[in-house]
Amino acid sequence: MPKRSDFEWLEDRPDWIKNAYKLKLEVEYRRTHGTSFQLLFDRIMRSVHGDDYSATATYGNEGDLGCDGFLKSRSLLFAVYSPSPYFKLAEARNKMRTDFARFEECWEIPKQAKQWTFVVNYPGVHPSLLAIARELEERHSGLDVTVWSRYDLTQQFLIFARIDLVLPEFGSVERKARELAPVNFVPEDTTLPSEEAALTYRRLSARITCQKEEYDQLTNEWIGQLCEDPLPWMLVHCQFLVGAMAAVGMVGSFAIEDPPLRRLKFETAIADFAWRKYFKTAWGVPASLIFHEDYRKEYPPIGNDVDMLFGVCLVQDALTVATIRMHSRITGLWENEILEEVWSHVTDIKIHPE
């Protein structure tokens, strides 16, 4: 068996090289779905596992036999899910159960398969998918059931990919990439207002890093634009709070559907009257976007109430910062690192005109 010292590993390369490959993956994640994402998944697996990984294809009426990829040394079968045009949690849960049923039908467990992994083209793994994995795992002795997200794919690539396997799949990195600063952008395939989103990111970053002068300047810009046209800001503030909730939900630092209200209110520093009037809507709208029919708490609609619209925007802005801070204190993660994760969710979760 070859030793680790026999190869060059991406993990040992300079940070600017690893960051360039990470950016390549992030771009590919955003522009692939369906078969194209499965092909990207195959390239990542070959970069990490080489010949130990086998891509699969459908054949006639038999289809793919419930297997989108196979890792021979671990008897590990993959089912890959990347819907078009965008990810819906309820559909992902149904697809996971359907794919597993096909896997059970076609493979002898654990003789032929010791692990089944559901791969989703999404920034992280929702707890409900992990719960399904545990439920499915209990059906078969000797079988592990896991769920991988983009985060898991990227981490495995950055830590375990071999340079000789990476180059034919993703090419080399030009030296000029060393000079590139990190870029935060809003993709074109979403109706999220890009200028408002960029200003919000810069403003939150200034607050988290205690850049008071910049924060005050950006806050003045924000208030002026909010008063002029609140509708695009409603989308942006809701999306940022969705991103903060998603960051919390992927780790489970607290329950989004039933948050610790006293602690959350303390972190927001919102006046009592504003909390009573706007919190249920400010929190309920993004929570219902995440949990869909599973979020059962009622909240007042915004409707055509301009006062309600302004109030919800202001409270959602405060709740985003409060959620990041609570998540940081519970997990020990840096607030600026959490903001980067929030931004990835903001840009990954698409907003469509309908």
Short mmCIF file of C-alpha atoms in Angstrom, two decimals:
data_model
loop_
_atom_site.label_atom_id
_atom_site.label_comp_id
_atom_site.label_asym_id
_atom_site.label_seq_id
_atom_site.Cartn_x
_atom_site.Cartn_y
_atom_site.Cartn_z
CA MET A 1 0.00 0.00 0.00
CA PRO A 2 1.43 3.43 -0.92
CA LYS A 3 2.44 5.74 1.92
CA ARG A 4 1.28 9.33 2.30
CA SER A 5 4.87 10.44 1.69
CA ASP A 6 4.73 8.83 -1.78
CA PHE A 7 2.46 11.62 -3.09
CA GLU A 8 2.04 15.38 -3.13
CA TRP A 9 -1.11 16.52 -1.38
CA LEU A 10 -3.22 19.62 -1.88
CA GLU A 11 -3.39 20.07 1.89
CA ASP A 12 0.37 20.78 1.94
CA ARG A 13 0.23 23.48 -0.74
CA PRO A 14 0.19 27.23 0.15
CA ASP A 15 -3.10 28.74 1.23
CA TRP A 16 -3.45 30.82 -1.94
CA ILE A 17 -3.41 27.64 -4.05
CA LYS A 18 -5.97 25.93 -1.83
CA ASN A 19 -8.16 29.04 -1.88
CA ALA A 20 -8.01 29.14 -5.69
CA TYR A 21 -9.21 25.53 -5.94
CA LYS A 22 -11.90 26.22 -3.34
CA LEU A 23 -13.12 29.13 -5.47
CA LYS A 24 -13.20 26.84 -8.51
CA LEU A 25 -15.44 24.42 -6.62
CA GLU A 26 -17.72 27.19 -5.34
CA VAL A 27 -18.24 28.47 -8.88
CA GLU A 28 -18.94 24.95 -10.17
CA TYR A 29 -21.43 24.23 -7.37
CA ARG A 30 -23.45 27.29 -8.32
CA ARG A 31 -23.68 26.55 -12.02
CA THR A 32 -24.30 22.79 -11.98
CA HIS A 33 -27.38 20.73 -11.26
CA GLY A 34 -28.71 17.31 -12.16
CA THR A 35 -26.30 15.34 -14.34
CA SER A 36 -23.74 18.16 -14.49
CA PHE A 37 -23.44 18.18 -10.68
CA GLN A 38 -23.03 14.41 -10.67
CA LEU A 39 -20.15 14.78 -13.14
CA LEU A 40 -18.59 17.40 -10.84
CA PHE A 41 -19.00 15.01 -7.92
CA ASP A 42 -17.22 12.30 -9.94
CA ARG A 43 -14.29 14.67 -10.59
CA ILE A 44 -13.98 15.50 -6.89
CA MET A 45 -14.07 11.83 -5.91
CA ARG A 46 -11.44 10.90 -8.50
CA SER A 47 -9.21 13.71 -7.20
CA VAL A 48 -9.40 12.22 -3.72
CA HIS A 49 -9.67 8.47 -4.32
CA GLY A 50 -8.29 7.85 -7.81
CA ASP A 51 -9.08 4.39 -9.19
CA ASP A 52 -10.74 3.35 -5.95
CA TYR A 53 -13.76 5.40 -7.02
CA SER A 54 -16.01 4.29 -9.88
CA ALA A 55 -18.54 6.53 -11.58
CA THR A 56 -21.71 4.80 -12.77
CA ALA A 57 -24.20 5.25 -15.59
CA THR A 58 -27.77 4.23 -16.27
CA TYR A 59 -28.41 1.25 -18.53
CA GLY A 60 -31.70 0.47 -20.27
CA ASN A 61 -34.67 -0.30 -18.08
CA GLU A 62 -32.45 -1.13 -15.11
CA GLY A 63 -31.42 2.49 -14.57
CA ASP A 64 -28.49 3.05 -12.22
CA LEU A 65 -29.58 0.41 -9.65
CA GLY A 66 -29.69 3.08 -6.98
CA CYS A 67 -25.99 3.88 -7.30
CA ASP A 68 -24.54 7.17 -8.62
CA GLY A 69 -20.99 6.26 -7.62
CA PHE A 70 -19.09 3.51 -5.80
CA LEU A 71 -16.03 3.54 -3.53
CA LYS A 72 -14.65 0.03 -3.72
CA SER A 73 -12.38 -0.10 -0.65
CA ARG A 74 -15.21 0.93 1.67
CA SER A 75 -18.14 -0.72 -0.14
CA LEU A 76 -19.67 2.76 -0.19
CA LEU A 77 -22.51 3.68 -2.57
CA PHE A 78 -23.50 7.26 -3.34
CA ALA A 79 -26.84 8.77 -4.31
CA VAL A 80 -26.43 12.31 -5.69
CA TYR A 81 -29.20 14.93 -5.55
CA SER A 82 -28.98 18.35 -7.21
CA PRO A 83 -32.37 19.54 -8.46
CA SER A 84 -33.11 22.28 -10.96
CA PRO A 85 -33.81 25.14 -10.58
CA TYR A 86 -33.22 25.22 -6.82
CA PHE A 87 -33.10 23.12 -3.67
CA LYS A 88 -36.30 22.39 -1.73
CA LEU A 89 -36.00 20.63 1.60
CA ALA A 90 -39.29 18.72 1.38
CA GLU A 91 -38.33 17.34 -2.04
CA ALA A 92 -34.86 16.41 -0.75
CA ARG A 93 -36.40 14.37 2.05
CA ASN A 94 -38.65 12.51 -0.40
CA LYS A 95 -35.75 11.90 -2.80
CA MET A 96 -33.57 10.52 -0.02
CA ARG A 97 -36.21 7.96 0.94
CA THR A 98 -36.91 7.02 -2.70
CA ASP A 99 -33.22 6.57 -3.54
CA PHE A 100 -32.64 4.47 -0.44
CA ALA A 101 -35.59 2.22 -1.31
CA ARG A 102 -34.04 1.60 -4.75
CA PHE A 103 -30.68 0.89 -3.08
CA GLU A 104 -32.31 -1.65 -0.73
CA GLU A 105 -33.97 -3.34 -3.71
CA CYS A 106 -30.80 -3.72 -5.78
CA TRP A 107 -27.96 -4.38 -3.31
CA GLU A 108 -27.23 -7.05 -0.72
CA ILE A 109 -26.55 -5.39 2.65
CA PRO A 110 -23.93 -5.55 4.16
CA LYS A 111 -22.24 -8.07 1.86
CA GLN A 112 -22.17 -5.77 -1.18
CA ALA A 113 -22.65 -2.41 0.53
CA LYS A 114 -21.53 -1.28 3.98
CA GLN A 115 -22.30 2.43 3.62
CA TRP A 116 -24.85 4.54 1.73
CA THR A 117 -24.31 8.29 1.37
CA PHE A 118 -26.84 10.85 0.12
CA VAL A 119 -25.01 13.80 -1.49
CA VAL A 120 -26.81 17.16 -1.83
CA ASN A 121 -25.76 20.23 -3.81
CA TYR A 122 -26.44 22.52 -0.86
CA PRO A 123 -24.15 24.48 1.51
CA GLY A 124 -24.86 22.23 4.50
CA VAL A 125 -26.92 19.31 5.80
CA HIS A 126 -30.31 20.03 7.33
CA PRO A 127 -31.01 18.19 10.62
CA SER A 128 -34.13 16.54 9.14
CA LEU A 129 -31.93 14.75 6.58
CA LEU A 130 -29.67 13.54 9.39
CA ALA A 131 -32.73 12.25 11.22
CA ILE A 132 -33.80 10.31 8.12
CA ALA A 133 -30.28 8.89 7.85
CA ARG A 134 -30.49 7.57 11.41
CA GLU A 135 -33.94 6.11 10.71
CA LEU A 136 -32.76 4.33 7.53
CA GLU A 137 -29.60 3.09 9.22
CA GLU A 138 -31.62 1.31 11.89
CA ARG A 139 -33.21 -0.94 9.24
CA HIS A 140 -29.97 -2.80 8.51
CA SER A 141 -27.29 -4.14 10.82
CA GLY A 142 -23.82 -3.34 9.53
CA LEU A 143 -24.87 -0.39 7.33
CA ASP A 144 -23.84 3.24 7.83
CA VAL A 145 -26.08 5.94 6.31
CA THR A 146 -24.64 9.44 5.96
CA VAL A 147 -25.43 12.75 4.24
CA TRP A 148 -22.84 14.94 2.52
CA SER A 149 -23.21 18.57 1.50
CA ARG A 150 -21.01 20.92 -0.53
CA TYR A 151 -19.11 21.67 2.67
CA ASP A 152 -18.22 18.01 3.15
CA LEU A 153 -17.10 17.66 -0.48
CA THR A 154 -14.94 20.77 -0.29
CA GLN A 155 -13.31 19.77 3.00
CA GLN A 156 -12.46 16.29 1.73
CA PHE A 157 -11.06 17.79 -1.46
CA LEU A 158 -8.85 20.31 0.37
CA ILE A 159 -7.55 17.76 2.89
CA PHE A 160 -7.28 14.49 0.95
CA ALA A 161 -6.90 15.37 -2.75
CA ARG A 162 -3.66 14.30 -4.43
CA ILE A 163 -1.99 16.81 -6.74
CA ASP A 164 -1.41 14.22 -9.48
CA LEU A 165 -5.15 13.45 -9.44
CA VAL A 166 -6.32 17.07 -9.13
CA LEU A 167 -4.43 18.38 -12.17
CA PRO A 168 -6.23 16.29 -14.84
CA GLU A 169 -9.62 17.04 -13.27
CA PHE A 170 -9.34 20.74 -12.35
CA GLY A 171 -6.13 21.97 -13.97
CA SER A 172 -3.36 24.00 -12.38
CA VAL A 173 -3.58 27.34 -10.58
CA GLU A 174 -1.97 30.37 -12.20
CA ARG A 175 0.49 32.33 -10.07
CA LYS A 176 -1.52 35.52 -10.47
CA ALA A 177 -4.18 33.91 -8.25
CA ARG A 178 -1.84 34.70 -5.33
CA GLU A 179 -2.60 38.41 -5.77
CA LEU A 180 -6.37 38.07 -5.87
CA ALA A 181 -8.29 39.28 -2.85
CA PRO A 182 -11.38 37.36 -1.71
CA VAL A 183 -14.43 38.44 -3.72
CA ASN A 184 -18.00 38.44 -2.45
CA PHE A 185 -20.53 38.43 -5.26
CA VAL A 186 -24.22 37.88 -5.84
CA PRO A 187 -24.80 35.32 -8.63
CA GLU A 188 -26.77 36.32 -11.70
CA ASP A 189 -29.32 33.50 -11.37
CA THR A 190 -31.16 35.13 -8.46
CA THR A 191 -33.32 38.23 -8.10
CA LEU A 192 -31.65 39.16 -4.80
CA PRO A 193 -30.87 42.91 -5.08
CA SER A 194 -27.10 42.85 -5.51
CA GLU A 195 -26.15 46.39 -4.44
CA GLU A 196 -28.28 46.19 -1.30
CA ALA A 197 -26.87 42.75 -0.47
CA ALA A 198 -23.27 43.92 -0.93
CA LEU A 199 -23.86 46.97 1.27
CA THR A 200 -25.44 44.79 3.96
CA TYR A 201 -22.47 42.42 3.94
CA ARG A 202 -19.99 45.32 4.23
CA ARG A 203 -22.01 46.91 7.00
CA LEU A 204 -22.29 43.69 9.03
CA SER A 205 -18.59 43.04 8.53
CA ALA A 206 -17.72 46.54 9.76
CA ARG A 207 -19.87 46.04 12.85
CA ILE A 208 -18.46 42.63 13.68
CA THR A 209 -14.86 43.83 13.26
CA CYS A 210 -15.53 47.05 15.25
CA GLN A 211 -14.81 49.44 12.36
CA LYS A 212 -16.97 52.21 13.84
CA GLU A 213 -16.37 54.95 11.28
CA GLU A 214 -17.09 52.66 8.34
CA TYR A 215 -20.09 51.13 10.11
CA ASP A 216 -21.62 54.55 10.83
CA GLN A 217 -21.10 55.65 7.22
CA LEU A 218 -22.66 52.48 5.80
CA THR A 219 -25.53 52.68 8.28
CA ASN A 220 -26.36 56.19 7.08
CA GLU A 221 -26.39 54.90 3.48
CA TRP A 222 -28.60 51.99 4.51
CA ILE A 223 -31.15 54.15 6.35
CA GLY A 224 -31.35 56.57 3.42
CA GLN A 225 -31.94 53.82 0.88
CA LEU A 226 -34.37 51.97 3.16
CA CYS A 227 -36.52 55.09 3.52
CA GLU A 228 -36.42 55.71 -0.23
CA ASP A 229 -37.46 52.19 -1.29
CA PRO A 230 -37.96 49.51 1.39
CA LEU A 231 -39.04 46.65 -0.90
CA PRO A 232 -35.58 45.47 -2.05
CA TRP A 233 -34.36 45.75 1.53
CA MET A 234 -37.16 43.47 2.69
CA LEU A 235 -35.75 40.74 0.42
CA VAL A 236 -32.17 41.38 1.51
CA HIS A 237 -32.79 41.43 5.27
CA CYS A 238 -34.95 38.32 5.06
CA GLN A 239 -32.28 36.52 3.04
CA PHE A 240 -29.49 37.44 5.47
CA LEU A 241 -31.54 36.19 8.39
CA VAL A 242 -32.25 32.98 6.44
CA GLY A 243 -28.47 32.66 5.99
CA ALA A 244 -27.84 33.17 9.71
CA MET A 245 -30.54 30.62 10.56
CA ALA A 246 -29.01 28.16 8.10
CA ALA A 247 -25.58 28.55 9.72
CA VAL A 248 -27.14 27.81 13.11
CA GLY A 249 -29.22 24.93 11.78
CA MET A 250 -26.28 23.13 10.16
CA VAL A 251 -24.58 22.86 13.57
CA GLY A 252 -27.66 22.82 15.78
CA SER A 253 -26.40 25.43 18.24
CA PHE A 254 -30.02 26.31 19.02
CA ALA A 255 -33.47 25.49 17.61
CA ILE A 256 -34.52 27.90 14.89
CA GLU A 257 -38.18 26.94 15.19
CA ASP A 258 -38.12 27.57 18.96
CA PRO A 259 -35.22 29.95 19.72
CA PRO A 260 -34.19 31.13 23.21
CA LEU A 261 -36.24 34.33 23.10
CA ARG A 262 -34.90 36.12 26.18
CA ARG A 263 -31.31 35.66 25.11
CA LEU A 264 -32.10 36.57 21.52
CA LYS A 265 -33.93 39.74 22.59
CA PHE A 266 -31.02 40.73 24.83
CA GLU A 267 -28.57 40.40 21.94
CA THR A 268 -30.73 42.54 19.65
CA ALA A 269 -31.14 45.41 22.15
CA ILE A 270 -34.56 46.02 20.56
CA ALA A 271 -37.08 48.10 22.49
CA ASP A 272 -39.92 46.14 24.10
CA PHE A 273 -42.66 47.67 21.95
CA ALA A 274 -40.77 46.89 18.71
CA TRP A 275 -40.08 43.34 19.86
CA ARG A 276 -43.75 42.72 20.66
CA LYS A 277 -44.97 44.23 17.39
CA TYR A 278 -42.44 42.96 14.85
CA PHE A 279 -40.54 39.93 16.16
CA LYS A 280 -43.03 37.19 15.23
CA THR A 281 -43.12 38.34 11.61
CA ALA A 282 -39.42 39.19 11.40
CA TRP A 283 -38.46 35.71 12.61
CA GLY A 284 -41.41 33.77 11.23
CA VAL A 285 -41.03 34.75 7.55
CA PRO A 286 -37.45 33.41 7.12
CA ALA A 287 -38.13 30.43 9.40
CA SER A 288 -41.10 29.42 7.25
CA LEU A 289 -38.92 29.68 4.14
CA ILE A 290 -36.55 27.15 5.69
CA PHE A 291 -39.02 24.75 7.30
CA HIS A 292 -41.99 25.21 4.94
CA GLU A 293 -44.97 23.33 6.31
CA ASP A 294 -42.97 22.19 9.36
CA TYR A 295 -42.95 25.73 10.77
CA ARG A 296 -46.30 25.89 12.51
CA LYS A 297 -46.14 29.18 14.40
CA GLU A 298 -48.45 31.93 13.20
CA TYR A 299 -47.21 35.45 12.56
CA PRO A 300 -48.89 38.68 11.34
CA PRO A 301 -48.50 39.24 7.58
CA ILE A 302 -46.79 42.37 6.29
CA GLY A 303 -49.33 43.01 3.55
CA ASN A 304 -49.49 46.66 2.46
CA ASP A 305 -48.62 48.00 5.91
CA VAL A 306 -45.60 50.28 5.30
CA ASP A 307 -44.97 50.72 9.02
CA MET A 308 -44.90 46.93 9.39
CA LEU A 309 -42.49 46.65 6.46
CA PHE A 310 -40.03 49.15 7.94
CA GLY A 311 -40.28 47.61 11.40
CA VAL A 312 -39.68 44.08 10.16
CA CYS A 313 -36.64 45.20 8.13
CA LEU A 314 -35.09 46.91 11.17
CA VAL A 315 -35.77 43.98 13.48
CA GLN A 316 -34.47 41.41 10.95
CA ASP A 317 -31.26 43.41 10.66
CA ALA A 318 -30.81 43.29 14.43
CA LEU A 319 -31.77 39.61 14.56
CA THR A 320 -29.12 38.70 11.98
CA VAL A 321 -26.36 40.19 14.15
CA ALA A 322 -27.85 38.66 17.30
CA THR A 323 -28.06 35.21 15.69
CA ILE A 324 -24.44 35.40 14.56
CA ARG A 325 -23.31 36.44 18.05
CA MET A 326 -25.28 33.72 19.82
CA HIS A 327 -23.96 31.12 17.37
CA SER A 328 -20.42 32.37 18.03
CA ARG A 329 -20.75 32.17 21.80
CA ILE A 330 -22.26 28.70 21.73
CA THR A 331 -19.84 27.16 19.21
CA GLY A 332 -16.66 29.18 19.79
CA LEU A 333 -16.48 30.15 16.11
CA TRP A 334 -15.31 33.65 15.22
CA GLU A 335 -18.13 36.01 14.26
CA ASN A 336 -16.41 37.02 11.01
CA GLU A 337 -16.11 33.33 10.05
CA ILE A 338 -19.81 32.87 10.70
CA LEU A 339 -20.57 35.94 8.58
CA GLU A 340 -18.68 34.33 5.68
CA GLU A 341 -20.85 31.23 6.06
CA VAL A 342 -23.97 33.41 6.22
CA TRP A 343 -22.89 35.13 3.01
CA SER A 344 -22.43 31.76 1.30
CA HIS A 345 -26.01 30.86 2.22
CA VAL A 346 -27.26 34.28 1.10
CA THR A 347 -25.82 33.77 -2.37
CA ASP A 348 -26.49 30.03 -2.64
CA ILE A 349 -30.19 30.07 -1.74
CA LYS A 350 -31.77 31.48 -4.88
CA ILE A 351 -34.63 33.98 -4.98
CA HIS A 352 -36.85 33.62 -8.05
CA PRO A 353 -39.47 36.02 -9.42
CA GLU A 354 -42.34 33.62 -8.82
#
